[in-house]
């Protein structure tokens, strides 16, 4: 869902967004507007279907309008040993 606020106190009604990572469940994200690129960028924490957040990976996404997202096909960071 997308909500906007002019001041961080008053928020508009939520609107659905189109953000999908096939075979993953997105559970947390951080979004910033990148003025130099005229688009929104997001880091999205997601875990594989059928697992849990112990298997979280981080994906990168971009959007022109904050509603329709183009997500990277593979994670920037994936769970695993060092």
CSV table of N, CA and C in Angstrom, one decimal:
chain,number,residue,atom,x,y,z
A,1,UNK,N,0.8,-1.2,0.0
A,1,UNK,CA,0.0,0.0,0.0
A,1,UNK,C,0.9,1.2,0.0
A,2,UNK,N,0.4,2.3,-0.6
A,2,UNK,CA,1.1,3.6,-0.7
A,2,UNK,C,0.3,4.6,0.0
A,3,UNK,N,0.9,5.3,0.9
A,3,UNK,CA,0.3,6.5,1.6
A,3,UNK,C,1.3,7.6,1.5
A,4,UNK,N,0.8,8.8,1.2
A,4,UNK,CA,1.6,10.0,1.1
A,4,UNK,C,1.2,11.0,2.2
A,5,UNK,N,2.2,11.8,2.6
A,5,UNK,CA,2.0,12.9,3.6
A,5,UNK,C,2.8,14.1,3.3
A,6,UNK,N,2.2,15.3,3.4
A,6,UNK,CA,2.9,16.5,3.2
A,6,UNK,C,3.8,16.9,4.4
A,7,UNK,N,3.5,16.3,5.6
A,7,UNK,CA,4.2,16.7,6.8
A,7,UNK,C,4.6,15.6,7.8
A,8,UNK,N,4.3,14.3,7.4
A,8,UNK,CA,4.6,13.2,8.3
A,8,UNK,C,3.6,13.0,9.4
A,9,UNK,N,2.5,13.9,9.5
A,9,UNK,CA,1.5,13.8,10.5
A,9,UNK,C,0.1,13.4,9.9
A,10,UNK,N,-0.2,14.1,8.8
A,10,UNK,CA,-1.5,13.8,8.1
A,10,UNK,C,-1.2,13.0,6.9
A,11,UNK,N,-1.9,11.8,6.8
A,11,UNK,CA,-1.7,10.9,5.7
A,11,UNK,C,-3.0,10.7,4.8
A,12,UNK,N,-2.8,10.5,3.5
A,12,UNK,CA,-3.9,10.3,2.7
A,12,UNK,C,-4.3,8.8,2.8
A,13,UNK,N,-5.4,8.4,2.1
A,13,UNK,CA,-5.9,7.0,2.2
A,13,UNK,C,-4.9,6.1,1.5
A,14,UNK,N,-4.7,4.9,1.9
A,14,UNK,CA,-3.8,3.9,1.2
A,14,UNK,C,-4.3,3.6,-0.2
A,15,UNK,N,-3.3,3.4,-1.1
A,15,UNK,CA,-3.6,3.0,-2.4
A,15,UNK,C,-2.8,1.7,-2.7
A,16,UNK,N,-3.3,0.7,-3.4
A,16,UNK,CA,-2.5,-0.5,-3.7
A,16,UNK,C,-1.4,-0.1,-4.7
A,17,UNK,N,-0.3,-0.9,-4.5
A,17,UNK,CA,0.9,-0.8,-5.4
A,17,UNK,C,1.1,-2.1,-6.1
A,18,UNK,N,1.9,-2.1,-7.2
A,18,UNK,CA,2.2,-3.3,-7.9
A,18,UNK,C,3.7,-3.6,-7.7
A,19,UNK,N,4.0,-4.4,-6.7
A,19,UNK,CA,5.3,-4.8,-6.4
A,19,UNK,C,5.3,-6.3,-6.1
A,20,UNK,N,5.9,-7.0,-7.1
A,20,UNK,CA,6.0,-8.4,-7.0
A,20,UNK,C,7.4,-9.0,-7.1
A,21,UNK,N,7.7,-9.9,-6.3
A,21,UNK,CA,9.0,-10.7,-6.4
A,21,UNK,C,8.6,-12.1,-6.5
A,22,UNK,N,8.6,-12.7,-7.7
A,22,UNK,CA,8.1,-14.1,-7.9
A,22,UNK,C,8.8,-15.0,-6.9
A,23,UNK,N,7.9,-15.9,-6.3
A,23,UNK,CA,8.3,-16.9,-5.4
A,23,UNK,C,8.9,-16.4,-4.1
A,24,UNK,N,8.6,-15.1,-3.8
A,24,UNK,CA,9.0,-14.5,-2.5
A,24,UNK,C,7.9,-13.7,-1.8
A,25,UNK,N,8.0,-13.6,-0.5
A,25,UNK,CA,7.0,-12.8,0.2
A,25,UNK,C,7.8,-11.5,0.7
A,26,UNK,N,7.4,-10.4,0.2
A,26,UNK,CA,8.0,-9.1,0.7
A,26,UNK,C,7.4,-8.8,2.0
A,27,UNK,N,8.3,-8.4,3.0
A,27,UNK,CA,7.8,-8.1,4.3
A,27,UNK,C,8.3,-6.8,4.9
A,28,UNK,N,9.2,-6.2,4.3
A,28,UNK,CA,9.7,-4.9,4.8
A,28,UNK,C,10.4,-4.2,3.6
A,29,UNK,N,10.2,-2.8,3.5
A,29,UNK,CA,10.9,-2.1,2.5
A,29,UNK,C,11.2,-0.7,3.0
A,30,UNK,N,12.2,-0.1,2.3
A,30,UNK,CA,12.6,1.3,2.5
A,30,UNK,C,12.6,1.9,1.1
A,31,UNK,N,11.9,3.0,1.0
A,31,UNK,CA,11.7,3.7,-0.3
A,31,UNK,C,12.2,5.1,-0.2
A,32,UNK,N,13.0,5.6,-1.2
A,32,UNK,CA,13.4,7.0,-1.3
A,32,UNK,C,13.2,7.5,-2.7
A,33,UNK,N,12.8,8.8,-2.8
A,33,UNK,CA,12.7,9.4,-4.2
A,33,UNK,C,14.1,9.9,-4.5
A,34,UNK,N,14.6,9.5,-5.7
A,34,UNK,CA,15.9,9.9,-6.2
A,34,UNK,C,15.7,11.0,-7.3
A,35,UNK,N,15.8,12.3,-6.8
A,35,UNK,CA,15.4,13.4,-7.7
A,35,UNK,C,16.3,13.4,-9.0
A,36,UNK,N,17.5,13.1,-8.9
A,36,UNK,CA,18.4,13.1,-10.1
A,36,UNK,C,18.0,12.1,-11.1
A,37,UNK,N,17.3,11.1,-10.7
A,37,UNK,CA,16.8,10.0,-11.7
A,37,UNK,C,15.3,10.2,-12.0
A,38,UNK,N,14.6,11.0,-11.2
A,38,UNK,CA,13.2,11.2,-11.4
A,38,UNK,C,12.4,9.9,-11.2
A,39,UNK,N,12.9,9.1,-10.2
A,39,UNK,CA,12.2,7.9,-9.9
A,39,UNK,C,12.4,7.5,-8.4
A,40,UNK,N,11.6,6.5,-8.0
A,40,UNK,CA,11.7,6.0,-6.6
A,40,UNK,C,12.6,4.8,-6.7
A,41,UNK,N,13.4,4.6,-5.6
A,41,UNK,CA,14.2,3.4,-5.5
A,41,UNK,C,13.8,2.7,-4.1
A,42,UNK,N,13.9,1.4,-4.1
A,42,UNK,CA,13.5,0.7,-2.9
A,42,UNK,C,14.4,-0.5,-2.7
A,43,UNK,N,14.7,-0.7,-1.4
A,43,UNK,CA,15.3,-2.0,-0.9
A,43,UNK,C,14.2,-2.7,-0.3
A,44,UNK,N,14.0,-4.0,-0.7
A,44,UNK,CA,12.8,-4.8,-0.2
A,44,UNK,C,13.4,-6.1,0.4
A,45,UNK,N,13.0,-6.3,1.7
A,45,UNK,CA,13.4,-7.5,2.3
A,45,UNK,C,12.3,-8.5,2.0
A,46,UNK,N,12.7,-9.7,1.6
A,46,UNK,CA,11.7,-10.8,1.2
A,46,UNK,C,12.3,-12.1,1.5
A,47,UNK,N,11.4,-13.1,1.8
A,47,UNK,CA,11.9,-14.5,2.0
A,47,UNK,C,11.1,-15.4,1.0
A,48,UNK,N,11.7,-16.5,0.7
A,48,UNK,CA,11.1,-17.5,-0.2
A,48,UNK,C,9.7,-18.0,0.3
A,49,UNK,N,8.8,-18.1,-0.6
A,49,UNK,CA,7.5,-18.8,-0.3
A,49,UNK,C,7.7,-20.0,0.5
A,50,UNK,N,7.0,-20.2,1.5
A,50,UNK,CA,7.0,-21.5,2.3
A,50,UNK,C,8.1,-21.5,3.4
A,51,UNK,N,8.9,-20.4,3.5
A,51,UNK,CA,9.9,-20.3,4.5
A,51,UNK,C,9.5,-19.2,5.5
A,52,UNK,N,10.5,-18.6,6.1
A,52,UNK,CA,10.2,-17.5,7.1
A,52,UNK,C,11.3,-16.4,7.0
A,53,UNK,N,11.2,-15.4,7.8
A,53,UNK,CA,12.1,-14.3,7.7
A,53,UNK,C,13.6,-14.6,8.0
A,54,UNK,N,13.8,-15.8,8.5
A,54,UNK,CA,15.2,-16.2,8.8
A,54,UNK,C,16.0,-16.4,7.5
A,55,UNK,N,15.2,-16.5,6.4
A,55,UNK,CA,15.8,-16.7,5.0
A,55,UNK,C,15.7,-15.5,4.2
A,56,UNK,N,15.7,-14.3,4.8
A,56,UNK,CA,15.4,-13.0,4.1
A,56,UNK,C,16.6,-12.7,3.1
A,57,UNK,N,16.2,-12.2,2.0
A,57,UNK,CA,17.1,-11.6,1.0
A,57,UNK,C,16.7,-10.2,0.8
A,58,UNK,N,17.6,-9.4,0.2
A,58,UNK,CA,17.3,-8.0,-0.1
A,58,UNK,C,17.3,-7.7,-1.6
A,59,UNK,N,16.2,-7.2,-2.1
A,59,UNK,CA,16.0,-6.9,-3.5
A,59,UNK,C,16.0,-5.4,-3.8
A,60,UNK,N,16.4,-5.0,-5.0
A,60,UNK,CA,16.4,-3.6,-5.4
A,60,UNK,C,15.2,-3.4,-6.4
A,61,UNK,N,14.5,-2.3,-6.2
A,61,UNK,CA,13.4,-2.0,-7.1
A,61,UNK,C,13.4,-0.5,-7.5
A,62,UNK,N,12.8,-0.2,-8.7
A,62,UNK,CA,12.7,1.1,-9.2
A,62,UNK,C,11.3,1.4,-9.7
A,63,UNK,N,10.8,2.6,-9.5
A,63,UNK,CA,9.5,3.0,-10.0
A,63,UNK,C,9.4,4.4,-10.4
A,64,UNK,N,8.7,4.7,-11.5
A,64,UNK,CA,8.6,6.1,-11.9
A,64,UNK,C,7.5,6.8,-11.1
A,65,UNK,N,6.5,6.1,-10.6
A,65,UNK,CA,5.4,6.7,-9.9
A,65,UNK,C,5.2,6.3,-8.5
A,66,UNK,N,6.0,5.4,-8.0
A,66,UNK,CA,5.8,4.8,-6.6
A,66,UNK,C,4.7,3.8,-6.5
A,67,UNK,N,4.1,3.5,-7.6
A,67,UNK,CA,3.0,2.5,-7.6
A,67,UNK,C,3.3,1.2,-8.4
A,68,UNK,N,3.9,1.4,-9.6
A,68,UNK,CA,4.3,0.2,-10.4
A,68,UNK,C,5.8,0.0,-10.3
A,69,UNK,N,6.2,-1.1,-9.8
A,69,UNK,CA,7.6,-1.3,-9.5
A,69,UNK,C,8.2,-2.4,-10.4
A,70,UNK,N,9.5,-2.1,-10.8
A,70,UNK,CA,10.3,-3.0,-11.5
A,70,UNK,C,11.4,-3.6,-10.6
A,71,UNK,N,11.3,-4.8,-10.2
A,71,UNK,CA,12.2,-5.4,-9.2
A,71,UNK,C,13.3,-6.2,-9.9
A,72,UNK,N,14.5,-6.2,-9.2
A,72,UNK,CA,15.6,-7.0,-9.7
A,72,UNK,C,15.2,-8.5,-9.7
A,73,UNK,N,15.7,-9.2,-10.7
A,73,UNK,CA,15.3,-10.7,-10.7
A,73,UNK,C,16.0,-11.5,-9.7
A,74,UNK,N,17.1,-11.0,-9.2
A,74,UNK,CA,17.9,-11.7,-8.2
A,74,UNK,C,18.2,-10.8,-7.0
A,75,UNK,N,18.5,-11.3,-5.8
A,75,UNK,CA,18.7,-10.4,-4.7
A,75,UNK,C,20.1,-9.7,-4.7
A,76,UNK,N,20.1,-8.5,-4.1
A,76,UNK,CA,21.4,-7.9,-3.9
A,76,UNK,C,22.2,-8.6,-2.8
A,77,UNK,N,21.5,-9.0,-1.8
A,77,UNK,CA,22.0,-9.7,-0.6
A,77,UNK,C,21.2,-10.9,-0.4
A,78,UNK,N,21.8,-12.0,-0.2
A,78,UNK,CA,21.1,-13.3,0.0
A,78,UNK,C,21.6,-13.9,1.3
A,79,UNK,N,20.7,-14.7,2.0
A,79,UNK,CA,21.2,-15.3,3.2
A,79,UNK,C,22.2,-16.4,2.9
A,80,UNK,N,23.1,-16.6,3.8
A,80,UNK,CA,24.2,-17.6,3.6
A,80,UNK,C,25.3,-17.4,4.5
A,81,UNK,N,26.2,-18.3,4.6
A,81,UNK,CA,27.4,-18.3,5.5
A,81,UNK,C,28.4,-17.4,4.9
A,82,UNK,N,29.3,-16.9,5.8
A,82,UNK,CA,30.4,-16.0,5.4
A,82,UNK,C,31.6,-16.9,5.0
